[in-house]
Amino acid sequence: QVQLVESGGGLVQPGGSLRLSCAASGSISNIYAMGWYRQAPGKQRESVAHITSGGTAVYADSVKGRFTISRDNAKNTVDLHMNSLRPEDTAVYYCNAVEATITGPYDYWGQGTQVTVSS
């Protein structure tokens, strides 16, 4: 089992910045990717960014150039630095970790943290 604990989030004005952090613990040896998803009210959960253990990062088109994902393999943490925030970035953000298993990839999820962008 893998446990994911998120921190950060909150209320910020448009154009502002926030940092989300996620710490993984438990049986993490087979985790090969970590990232962030978000879900706005009435919408499906969507991928924001993810990063592999080798450092390859992939971003959603909507956040490219504004968000940066980073990972510390030694500390088993992944951060999401969000700049130039827009009202449409308002959502619950979830940390995600993907484990390699003999039956295929398995997803773990954090409890979610609210990000609200509003003046």
Short mmCIF file of N, CA and C in Angstrom, two decimals:
data_model
loop_
_atom_site.label_atom_id
_atom_site.label_comp_id
_atom_site.label_asym_id
_atom_site.label_seq_id
_atom_site.Cartn_x
_atom_site.Cartn_y
_atom_site.Cartn_z
N GLN A 1 0.82 -1.18 0.00
CA GLN A 1 0.00 0.00 0.00
C GLN A 1 0.87 1.25 0.00
N VAL A 2 0.36 2.27 -0.64
CA VAL A 2 1.03 3.55 -0.71
C VAL A 2 0.09 4.61 -0.16
N GLN A 3 0.61 5.47 0.68
CA GLN A 3 -0.16 6.58 1.22
C GLN A 3 0.39 7.88 0.63
N LEU A 4 -0.52 8.74 0.24
CA LEU A 4 -0.16 10.04 -0.32
C LEU A 4 -0.78 11.14 0.54
N VAL A 5 0.06 12.06 0.98
CA VAL A 5 -0.41 13.16 1.82
C VAL A 5 -0.08 14.47 1.12
N GLU A 6 -1.12 15.24 0.85
CA GLU A 6 -0.97 16.51 0.13
C GLU A 6 -0.94 17.68 1.11
N SER A 7 -0.31 18.74 0.68
CA SER A 7 -0.34 20.00 1.42
C SER A 7 -0.27 21.14 0.41
N GLY A 8 -0.65 22.31 0.88
CA GLY A 8 -0.72 23.47 0.00
C GLY A 8 -2.15 23.73 -0.41
N GLY A 9 -2.31 24.50 -1.42
CA GLY A 9 -3.65 24.87 -1.86
C GLY A 9 -4.16 26.07 -1.09
N GLY A 10 -5.38 26.47 -1.41
CA GLY A 10 -5.98 27.60 -0.74
C GLY A 10 -6.58 28.58 -1.73
N LEU A 11 -6.75 29.79 -1.27
CA LEU A 11 -7.37 30.86 -2.07
C LEU A 11 -6.28 31.81 -2.57
N VAL A 12 -6.32 32.12 -3.85
CA VAL A 12 -5.35 33.04 -4.44
C VAL A 12 -6.04 33.89 -5.48
N GLN A 13 -5.54 35.09 -5.68
CA GLN A 13 -6.10 35.97 -6.69
C GLN A 13 -5.60 35.58 -8.08
N PRO A 14 -6.35 35.92 -9.09
CA PRO A 14 -5.87 35.65 -10.47
C PRO A 14 -4.50 36.27 -10.69
N GLY A 15 -3.64 35.50 -11.35
CA GLY A 15 -2.28 35.94 -11.58
C GLY A 15 -1.32 35.54 -10.48
N GLY A 16 -1.85 35.02 -9.40
CA GLY A 16 -1.01 34.64 -8.27
C GLY A 16 -0.40 33.26 -8.43
N SER A 17 0.30 32.83 -7.37
CA SER A 17 1.02 31.55 -7.39
C SER A 17 0.69 30.73 -6.16
N LEU A 18 0.79 29.44 -6.32
CA LEU A 18 0.64 28.49 -5.23
C LEU A 18 1.56 27.30 -5.47
N ARG A 19 1.89 26.62 -4.40
CA ARG A 19 2.65 25.38 -4.51
C ARG A 19 1.91 24.27 -3.78
N LEU A 20 1.74 23.17 -4.48
CA LEU A 20 1.18 21.96 -3.88
C LEU A 20 2.31 20.96 -3.66
N SER A 21 2.25 20.27 -2.53
CA SER A 21 3.24 19.24 -2.25
C SER A 21 2.55 17.94 -1.91
N CYS A 22 3.21 16.84 -2.26
CA CYS A 22 2.66 15.51 -1.98
C CYS A 22 3.80 14.61 -1.52
N ALA A 23 3.59 13.96 -0.39
CA ALA A 23 4.59 13.04 0.14
C ALA A 23 4.04 11.62 0.09
N ALA A 24 4.84 10.71 -0.45
CA ALA A 24 4.44 9.31 -0.55
C ALA A 24 5.14 8.49 0.52
N SER A 25 4.42 7.54 1.09
CA SER A 25 5.00 6.64 2.08
C SER A 25 4.40 5.25 1.90
N GLY A 26 5.01 4.27 2.55
CA GLY A 26 4.54 2.90 2.43
C GLY A 26 5.39 2.12 1.45
N SER A 27 4.74 1.26 0.70
CA SER A 27 5.44 0.40 -0.25
C SER A 27 5.66 1.14 -1.57
N ILE A 28 6.68 1.96 -1.60
CA ILE A 28 6.86 2.89 -2.72
C ILE A 28 7.91 2.43 -3.72
N SER A 29 8.49 1.27 -3.51
CA SER A 29 9.61 0.86 -4.36
C SER A 29 9.22 0.67 -5.82
N ASN A 30 7.94 0.37 -6.08
CA ASN A 30 7.52 0.14 -7.46
C ASN A 30 6.77 1.33 -8.07
N ILE A 31 6.82 2.46 -7.39
CA ILE A 31 6.20 3.66 -7.95
C ILE A 31 7.09 4.20 -9.07
N TYR A 32 6.54 4.35 -10.27
CA TYR A 32 7.35 4.86 -11.37
C TYR A 32 6.89 6.20 -11.90
N ALA A 33 5.75 6.65 -11.48
CA ALA A 33 5.30 7.98 -11.92
C ALA A 33 4.45 8.59 -10.82
N MET A 34 4.58 9.90 -10.68
CA MET A 34 3.74 10.65 -9.75
C MET A 34 3.25 11.89 -10.45
N GLY A 35 2.13 12.39 -9.99
CA GLY A 35 1.62 13.57 -10.66
C GLY A 35 0.42 14.16 -9.95
N TRP A 36 -0.23 15.05 -10.67
CA TRP A 36 -1.38 15.77 -10.14
C TRP A 36 -2.53 15.74 -11.14
N TYR A 37 -3.72 15.53 -10.61
CA TYR A 37 -4.95 15.63 -11.35
C TYR A 37 -5.80 16.71 -10.67
N ARG A 38 -6.82 17.16 -11.37
CA ARG A 38 -7.76 18.09 -10.77
C ARG A 38 -9.17 17.81 -11.24
N GLN A 39 -10.10 18.22 -10.40
CA GLN A 39 -11.51 18.05 -10.74
C GLN A 39 -12.27 19.28 -10.31
N ALA A 40 -12.84 19.95 -11.29
CA ALA A 40 -13.67 21.12 -11.03
C ALA A 40 -15.12 20.67 -10.88
N PRO A 41 -15.94 21.46 -10.21
CA PRO A 41 -17.35 21.09 -10.02
C PRO A 41 -18.04 20.81 -11.35
N GLY A 42 -18.70 19.68 -11.43
CA GLY A 42 -19.44 19.33 -12.64
C GLY A 42 -18.60 18.83 -13.78
N LYS A 43 -17.30 18.66 -13.55
CA LYS A 43 -16.41 18.22 -14.61
C LYS A 43 -15.71 16.92 -14.21
N GLN A 44 -15.17 16.24 -15.21
CA GLN A 44 -14.42 15.02 -14.95
C GLN A 44 -13.02 15.36 -14.44
N ARG A 45 -12.46 14.40 -13.71
CA ARG A 45 -11.09 14.56 -13.26
C ARG A 45 -10.16 14.55 -14.47
N GLU A 46 -9.21 15.46 -14.46
CA GLU A 46 -8.29 15.56 -15.59
C GLU A 46 -6.85 15.61 -15.12
N SER A 47 -5.97 15.11 -15.96
CA SER A 47 -4.54 15.14 -15.64
C SER A 47 -4.01 16.56 -15.79
N VAL A 48 -3.21 16.98 -14.83
CA VAL A 48 -2.57 18.30 -14.89
C VAL A 48 -1.11 18.14 -15.32
N ALA A 49 -0.40 17.29 -14.61
CA ALA A 49 1.01 17.05 -14.91
C ALA A 49 1.44 15.78 -14.22
N HIS A 50 2.41 15.08 -14.84
CA HIS A 50 3.00 13.95 -14.14
C HIS A 50 4.47 13.87 -14.52
N ILE A 51 5.20 13.16 -13.68
CA ILE A 51 6.64 13.06 -13.86
C ILE A 51 7.09 11.66 -13.50
N THR A 52 7.98 11.10 -14.31
CA THR A 52 8.46 9.75 -14.05
C THR A 52 9.63 9.80 -13.07
N SER A 53 10.03 8.62 -12.61
CA SER A 53 11.18 8.56 -11.70
C SER A 53 12.45 9.02 -12.40
N GLY A 54 12.46 8.97 -13.73
CA GLY A 54 13.62 9.44 -14.48
C GLY A 54 13.61 10.93 -14.75
N GLY A 55 12.52 11.59 -14.37
CA GLY A 55 12.46 13.04 -14.50
C GLY A 55 11.72 13.55 -15.72
N THR A 56 11.14 12.67 -16.51
CA THR A 56 10.37 13.11 -17.67
C THR A 56 9.02 13.65 -17.22
N ALA A 57 8.74 14.90 -17.60
CA ALA A 57 7.51 15.57 -17.18
C ALA A 57 6.58 15.78 -18.38
N VAL A 58 5.30 15.61 -18.12
CA VAL A 58 4.28 15.83 -19.15
C VAL A 58 3.22 16.74 -18.54
N TYR A 59 2.79 17.73 -19.32
CA TYR A 59 1.82 18.71 -18.84
C TYR A 59 0.58 18.73 -19.73
N ALA A 60 -0.53 19.05 -19.13
CA ALA A 60 -1.73 19.35 -19.90
C ALA A 60 -1.50 20.64 -20.66
N ASP A 61 -2.08 20.74 -21.83
CA ASP A 61 -1.89 21.95 -22.65
C ASP A 61 -2.34 23.20 -21.89
N SER A 62 -3.35 23.07 -21.08
CA SER A 62 -3.92 24.23 -20.39
C SER A 62 -2.99 24.82 -19.34
N VAL A 63 -1.97 24.07 -18.92
CA VAL A 63 -1.09 24.57 -17.87
C VAL A 63 0.35 24.74 -18.33
N LYS A 64 0.65 24.36 -19.57
CA LYS A 64 2.02 24.48 -20.08
C LYS A 64 2.49 25.92 -19.99
N GLY A 65 3.70 26.09 -19.49
CA GLY A 65 4.27 27.42 -19.35
C GLY A 65 3.88 28.13 -18.07
N ARG A 66 2.93 27.58 -17.34
CA ARG A 66 2.49 28.21 -16.09
C ARG A 66 2.78 27.33 -14.88
N PHE A 67 2.65 26.04 -15.05
CA PHE A 67 2.85 25.10 -13.95
C PHE A 67 4.16 24.33 -14.16
N THR A 68 4.81 24.00 -13.06
CA THR A 68 6.02 23.19 -13.11
C THR A 68 5.93 22.08 -12.08
N ILE A 69 6.18 20.86 -12.52
CA ILE A 69 6.16 19.73 -11.60
C ILE A 69 7.61 19.32 -11.32
N SER A 70 7.86 18.98 -10.08
CA SER A 70 9.19 18.54 -9.69
C SER A 70 9.07 17.36 -8.74
N ARG A 71 10.10 16.54 -8.73
CA ARG A 71 10.06 15.32 -7.92
C ARG A 71 11.39 15.14 -7.22
N ASP A 72 11.31 14.75 -5.96
CA ASP A 72 12.50 14.44 -5.18
C ASP A 72 12.42 12.95 -4.85
N ASN A 73 13.17 12.15 -5.57
CA ASN A 73 13.10 10.70 -5.38
C ASN A 73 13.61 10.27 -4.01
N ALA A 74 14.56 11.02 -3.48
CA ALA A 74 15.12 10.68 -2.17
C ALA A 74 14.10 10.90 -1.06
N LYS A 75 13.29 11.94 -1.22
CA LYS A 75 12.28 12.26 -0.21
C LYS A 75 10.91 11.71 -0.56
N ASN A 76 10.79 11.14 -1.77
CA ASN A 76 9.50 10.60 -2.22
C ASN A 76 8.41 11.67 -2.21
N THR A 77 8.75 12.81 -2.73
CA THR A 77 7.80 13.91 -2.80
C THR A 77 7.66 14.41 -4.24
N VAL A 78 6.53 14.99 -4.51
CA VAL A 78 6.31 15.64 -5.80
C VAL A 78 5.61 16.97 -5.54
N ASP A 79 6.11 18.02 -6.15
CA ASP A 79 5.56 19.35 -5.98
C ASP A 79 4.98 19.85 -7.29
N LEU A 80 3.98 20.69 -7.17
CA LEU A 80 3.42 21.37 -8.33
C LEU A 80 3.47 22.87 -8.06
N HIS A 81 4.31 23.56 -8.81
CA HIS A 81 4.41 25.00 -8.69
C HIS A 81 3.48 25.63 -9.72
N MET A 82 2.53 26.39 -9.25
CA MET A 82 1.51 26.96 -10.14
C MET A 82 1.64 28.47 -10.17
N ASN A 83 1.90 29.00 -11.33
CA ASN A 83 2.04 30.44 -11.52
C ASN A 83 0.96 30.95 -12.48
N SER A 84 0.78 32.25 -12.49
CA SER A 84 -0.20 32.88 -13.39
C SER A 84 -1.54 32.18 -13.31
N LEU A 85 -1.99 31.95 -12.11
CA LEU A 85 -3.23 31.20 -11.92
C LEU A 85 -4.43 31.95 -12.47
N ARG A 86 -5.37 31.18 -12.99
CA ARG A 86 -6.58 31.71 -13.60
C ARG A 86 -7.80 31.16 -12.87
N PRO A 87 -8.92 31.84 -12.95
CA PRO A 87 -10.14 31.31 -12.31
C PRO A 87 -10.47 29.90 -12.78
N GLU A 88 -10.17 29.59 -14.01
CA GLU A 88 -10.48 28.24 -14.52
C GLU A 88 -9.56 27.15 -13.94
N ASP A 89 -8.55 27.55 -13.19
CA ASP A 89 -7.71 26.57 -12.49
C ASP A 89 -8.34 26.13 -11.17
N THR A 90 -9.42 26.76 -10.79
CA THR A 90 -10.11 26.39 -9.57
C THR A 90 -10.61 24.96 -9.64
N ALA A 91 -10.22 24.16 -8.66
CA ALA A 91 -10.57 22.75 -8.64
C ALA A 91 -10.03 22.11 -7.37
N VAL A 92 -10.45 20.88 -7.14
CA VAL A 92 -9.78 20.04 -6.14
C VAL A 92 -8.63 19.33 -6.85
N TYR A 93 -7.45 19.47 -6.31
CA TYR A 93 -6.25 18.87 -6.90
C TYR A 93 -5.89 17.61 -6.12
N TYR A 94 -5.64 16.54 -6.87
CA TYR A 94 -5.34 15.24 -6.28
C TYR A 94 -3.94 14.79 -6.67
N CYS A 95 -3.18 14.35 -5.70
CA CYS A 95 -1.89 13.72 -5.97
C CYS A 95 -2.13 12.29 -6.43
N ASN A 96 -1.32 11.86 -7.37
CA ASN A 96 -1.45 10.53 -7.94
C ASN A 96 -0.09 9.84 -7.99
N ALA A 97 -0.08 8.56 -7.70
CA ALA A 97 1.14 7.76 -7.84
C ALA A 97 0.77 6.48 -8.58
N VAL A 98 1.61 6.09 -9.50
CA VAL A 98 1.35 4.90 -10.31
C VAL A 98 2.38 3.83 -9.97
N GLU A 99 1.86 2.67 -9.59
CA GLU A 99 2.71 1.55 -9.21
C GLU A 99 2.71 0.50 -10.31
N ALA A 100 3.87 -0.04 -10.56
CA ALA A 100 3.98 -1.15 -11.50
C ALA A 100 3.68 -2.44 -10.76
N THR A 101 2.68 -3.17 -11.24
CA THR A 101 2.35 -4.47 -10.64
C THR A 101 2.35 -5.53 -11.74
N ILE A 102 2.27 -6.78 -11.33
CA ILE A 102 2.30 -7.86 -12.32
C ILE A 102 1.04 -7.87 -13.17
N THR A 103 0.01 -7.21 -12.71
CA THR A 103 -1.24 -7.16 -13.48
C THR A 103 -1.40 -5.85 -14.22
N GLY A 104 -0.40 -4.98 -14.13
CA GLY A 104 -0.46 -3.70 -14.81
C GLY A 104 -0.34 -2.54 -13.85
N PRO A 105 -0.42 -1.31 -14.35
CA PRO A 105 -0.28 -0.14 -13.47
C PRO A 105 -1.45 -0.01 -12.50
N TYR A 106 -1.13 0.45 -11.31
CA TYR A 106 -2.15 0.66 -10.28
C TYR A 106 -2.02 2.09 -9.77
N ASP A 107 -3.16 2.77 -9.67
CA ASP A 107 -3.17 4.17 -9.23
C ASP A 107 -3.49 4.30 -7.75
N TYR A 108 -2.71 5.16 -7.10
CA TYR A 108 -3.02 5.59 -5.74
C TYR A 108 -3.37 7.08 -5.78
N TRP A 109 -4.22 7.48 -4.84
CA TRP A 109 -4.70 8.87 -4.83
C TRP A 109 -4.59 9.48 -3.45
N GLY A 110 -4.29 10.78 -3.43
CA GLY A 110 -4.36 11.52 -2.19
C GLY A 110 -5.80 11.93 -1.91
N GLN A 111 -6.00 12.62 -0.81
CA GLN A 111 -7.35 12.98 -0.39
C GLN A 111 -7.87 14.22 -1.11
N GLY A 112 -6.99 14.94 -1.77
CA GLY A 112 -7.40 16.13 -2.50
C GLY A 112 -7.20 17.40 -1.70
N THR A 113 -6.87 18.47 -2.39
CA THR A 113 -6.73 19.77 -1.76
C THR A 113 -7.36 20.83 -2.66
N GLN A 114 -8.09 21.74 -2.04
CA GLN A 114 -8.84 22.73 -2.81
C GLN A 114 -7.93 23.89 -3.23
N VAL A 115 -8.02 24.25 -4.50
CA VAL A 115 -7.39 25.46 -5.02
C VAL A 115 -8.49 26.34 -5.58
N THR A 116 -8.58 27.55 -5.08
CA THR A 116 -9.58 28.50 -5.54
C THR A 116 -8.89 29.76 -6.02
N VAL A 117 -9.16 30.12 -7.27
CA VAL A 117 -8.57 31.32 -7.86
C VAL A 117 -9.70 32.31 -8.08
N SER A 118 -9.69 33.37 -7.28
CA SER A 118 -10.78 34.32 -7.31
C SER A 118 -10.32 35.65 -6.75
N SER A 119 -10.90 36.72 -7.27
CA SER A 119 -10.60 38.05 -6.75
C SER A 119 -11.63 38.43 -5.69
#
